[in-house]
Amino acid sequence: MASTILQNLLAPPSLELSVQKATSALNCQYTSLDQLDELEDVVLQAQARYNDLQSKVNISQTHLDKCLAETQTTATTHLGQVHELSHSRAALSDELSQLSKELVSVLSDGNEEPTLLEDMETHHRNLKELEHVKVYVEVVEYALRASERAVKDVQSSTAITPESLQQYGTLLHFVNKANAATSSVEDGTGQQKLHLTSFLENIRDKTWRDIKAHLYDSLATAVEQLGWPSAIDYASCAPSYRQAFETEFLKLVSLQLLGRKLHKRADFKLDEKEGIYAVEALVQPVSLRFKYHYDGKRDTNRLDKPEWYFTYVLNIAHEHHHFLDTVVQRLLSKSEYKQMSAWDEFCLLLLPLLSRKVKKAAPNLLNHPSLFAHTIYQALIFDAAFVEEGFKLDNTSAGAMPESGRWGGISEVILGNPLWFNAWLQAEKKFVDDQYLEIVSSPDAWGIADEGAEEIIARDVKATNSARRIRALVDQITDRFSPLPSPHERTQFLISVQLPVLELYRARIISALDAFESVSFAFVRSVPGALSITLPGHDTTVSVDTRSLTSGVEGVQRLCKALLSATYIHASLEAWTEEVFFLELWQDILRDPLLKKQAEGCALLPNAHFSSDVAHKTVFDEMMSRYQKVVSRAEDMTVQQVCGEIEAGLRNHFNVSTGSTANASEDGIALSQTLLGPIALLSSHLAFLRLTLPLITLTSLYRRIAGRLSEHILQRQILYRGNFSKHEGTTLQAECELWVETCHTALAGVLGGGRKRVESPWTKLLQAGRLVGADESAWDTITQATFGMESEEDWEKVMMETTGLAEMGREDVSRLLRRRDDC
């Protein structure tokens, strides 16, 4: 670039370019002829300027020539020097090559000594490390001395004041400065915390622990003079001992309050659950005794006796209740802790003893379900007793924390662990399943229970032995899970253990009814779960006529056992729905979305979707509905069984008696022998039902049985038979009266209300019988009233006067009257 500029400058001027520039200048400057007069002056000025520039060019040329000569001379000199330096560089390179061969680094594979440079670098690094170590040691020394002075100041102080904690405050400030100075230190992986910082923090924390430990020991010594940890009669203790105790107690309270201010000022939070230090000191001797008895190898430390350590803690809390509520509470009232309850705080600090013990014992109990369950029950009993004693979190250091809530209890240590809770739940389920199988497999499972054996849950509700035991088992389950603190845990027990037992028993009853139904209709097959049938003197391979097991009183007896079982459980469910525990549990399920979703997935619970009546339901509504269906089915089958057998027996009687008067005489009434069998069968069935069923069920079944038989006899024997004579009508009347009399005798007046309640289902048949058997005068009166023009009201009065009943319609009566021969 510089050579190009020089060449341009040395080039001769361009005549053509000069002419163009001159022409352009003249054209711009002289635009008219008048201005040409000035041209001569301009030429003269240009000539003068040209002469001046020419002289300058000559001078510049002279200087240029001189400069070129000097430059050439200098270049020649420098060229000679370059040749000499090139020779020197080559010589030095040879010397360096020779020297490098003579130097061997300690990093090589040889055994040569390190070079001087390496020695110097090593010493330099060591020096820098020693300087760092010196700084570290000085920092550590300062912190240790400050820590030692802080502890000594407290030990030598008669009272805890800000001055006695000044050295501790200095230590806090120093540690904070050290943390701030090292906070920006980084390495290749990012910002790291120096070990020095951690060490200083440990010194700070240990200093505070040492200060507390000294005052703890002092208070422990003072309170042991009063007899602690045994129960203390404070009034009978020596005044000097009481004064020493109160002094040491207040020193710890002052330490905690001043320490809180120091830590807040230093923006430092202790890594501890802050309870009242003075009360913590009182707990320490109790803790030592607890560990001595229940954490060592002594006989008192037994997995199968959790009640021992629970009782120990409960007794400690009870024994010191008065001392803490009076003496210690008075001392706290003199400080900022006057809102705290000394006894509640003491109990709160006792609880970690049990928590640690339970956590340590639980893993060893998982392989022993019975011991595990026993431990949980004892924990629940302890929680209830602790609360009953008066413990609450409100006025404790834990109650002042934002995250505090209702005390979960020691049982929550296990129940709050999903693995442990599920293990317990499965063990309980297995226990209940085993109990259930034992109940239903018992030889007397389906025998009717003695009413005096157990408390009857409702009036006139009888049961089988298995139903009573199932109810007792369900009550036992309720007793086990009702103390659980969490609605989630209670719901788990309800869904996983309690409801399945009730459903299994219902399914067992249904299978028995299915088996009975199958055998009764000659579809013989083996149905699992049927009601047990014992055949004394026979083994299982003996062929038995199964039809005989479902006929007669024995067949009805089996149906009654199923009916009583289902009825008793249904009545039990009704009683449980009125218990406050289950009402509250259902409300908890509805309020908690998680529990509600869980309930929706359980078919044994009512649908938890909100509707107009969901809040008025209970947890057993669905199960009650299922058992009600079983009760209805068993009742229907009983009615069908009784009526079916009697109706089958009446077929022969109807065939023999229709149109036949072979056994009748002119002056008497002779009942057919074919009627005696059905009459006797009805009597035996009703007598058995009277002795077996509760009154409400008996009344309902009797009305249904009698109503069906009455309608059957009325249709087959009276309404839809051919014409009959007056004598046959009298016989029919006697038969109708005999049915009612048989029922009255078999029921033995248990229905109450006299004969009317027994006759009520038979009224239509009785009226028909009295109509067809009416004497001549009554017959004429009835005929005239029926076929005459009397009003309906008058006709009914005639019926009441002649037959005593008015259940049949006028049309049926008229059709019946036309069929007697003397009509």
PDB file of C-alpha atoms in Angstrom, residues 436 439-440 444-449 454-455 457 461-475 501-502 505-506 509 531 560-573 576 627:
ATOM      1  CA  TYR A 436     -65.246 -66.580  59.585  1.00  0.00           C
ATOM      2  CA  ILE A 439     -67.724 -69.896  62.492  1.00  0.00           C
ATOM      3  CA  VAL A 440     -69.488 -71.233  59.398  1.00  0.00           C
ATOM      4  CA  ASP A 444     -73.687 -75.967  65.504  1.00  0.00           C
ATOM      5  CA  ALA A 445     -73.256 -73.033  63.102  1.00  0.00           C
ATOM      6  CA  TRP A 446     -76.829 -73.263  61.794  1.00  0.00           C
ATOM      7  CA  GLY A 447     -78.489 -74.232  65.010  1.00  0.00           C
ATOM      8  CA  ILE A 448     -80.945 -71.726  66.451  1.00  0.00           C
ATOM      9  CA  ALA A 449     -79.262 -69.823  69.246  1.00  0.00           C
ATOM     10  CA  GLU A 454     -76.431 -63.287  74.101  1.00  0.00           C
ATOM     11  CA  GLU A 455     -78.057 -59.912  74.237  1.00  0.00           C
ATOM     12  CA  ILE A 457     -80.200 -56.679  69.363  1.00  0.00           C
ATOM     13  CA  VAL A 461     -85.213 -60.989  66.748  1.00  0.00           C
ATOM     14  CA  LYS A 462     -83.916 -64.533  66.895  1.00  0.00           C
ATOM     15  CA  ALA A 463     -80.785 -65.867  65.241  1.00  0.00           C
ATOM     16  CA  THR A 464     -78.679 -68.874  64.421  1.00  0.00           C
ATOM     17  CA  ASN A 465     -75.419 -69.461  66.221  1.00  0.00           C
ATOM     18  CA  SER A 466     -73.412 -68.464  63.163  1.00  0.00           C
ATOM     19  CA  ALA A 467     -75.339 -65.184  62.781  1.00  0.00           C
ATOM     20  CA  ARG A 468     -74.689 -64.321  66.422  1.00  0.00           C
ATOM     21  CA  ARG A 469     -71.009 -65.103  66.016  1.00  0.00           C
ATOM     22  CA  ILE A 470     -70.736 -63.181  62.751  1.00  0.00           C
ATOM     23  CA  ARG A 471     -72.233 -60.146  64.479  1.00  0.00           C
ATOM     24  CA  ALA A 472     -69.802 -60.568  67.358  1.00  0.00           C
ATOM     25  CA  LEU A 473     -66.948 -60.823  64.842  1.00  0.00           C
ATOM     26  CA  VAL A 474     -68.059 -57.634  63.073  1.00  0.00           C
ATOM     27  CA  ASP A 475     -68.364 -55.871  66.444  1.00  0.00           C
ATOM     28  CA  VAL A 501     -67.162 -60.616  55.999  1.00  0.00           C
ATOM     29  CA  LEU A 502     -70.797 -59.566  55.815  1.00  0.00           C
ATOM     30  CA  TYR A 505     -71.902 -64.610  55.018  1.00  0.00           C
ATOM     31  CA  ARG A 506     -74.668 -63.331  52.743  1.00  0.00           C
ATOM     32  CA  ILE A 509     -76.854 -68.022  52.954  1.00  0.00           C
ATOM     33  CA  LEU A 531     -76.338 -75.244  55.180  1.00  0.00           C
ATOM     34  CA  CYS A 560     -85.955 -70.831  58.735  1.00  0.00           C
ATOM     35  CA  LYS A 561     -82.299 -71.087  59.647  1.00  0.00           C
ATOM     36  CA  ALA A 562     -81.372 -69.119  56.545  1.00  0.00           C
ATOM     37  CA  LEU A 563     -84.193 -66.673  57.211  1.00  0.00           C
ATOM     38  CA  LEU A 564     -83.214 -66.135  60.842  1.00  0.00           C
ATOM     39  CA  SER A 565     -79.563 -65.697  59.900  1.00  0.00           C
ATOM     40  CA  ALA A 566     -80.323 -63.049  57.284  1.00  0.00           C
ATOM     41  CA  THR A 567     -82.931 -61.324  59.470  1.00  0.00           C
ATOM     42  CA  TYR A 568     -80.571 -61.130  62.430  1.00  0.00           C
ATOM     43  CA  ILE A 569     -77.744 -59.642  60.388  1.00  0.00           C
ATOM     44  CA  HIS A 570     -80.188 -57.194  58.782  1.00  0.00           C
ATOM     45  CA  ALA A 571     -81.354 -56.120  62.230  1.00  0.00           C
ATOM     46  CA  SER A 572     -77.714 -55.811  63.302  1.00  0.00           C
ATOM     47  CA  LEU A 573     -77.004 -53.572  60.316  1.00  0.00           C
ATOM     48  CA  TRP A 576     -75.093 -50.224  63.508  1.00  0.00           C
ATOM     49  CA  TYR A 627     -79.652 -58.692  53.124  1.00  0.00           C
TER      50      TYR A 627
END
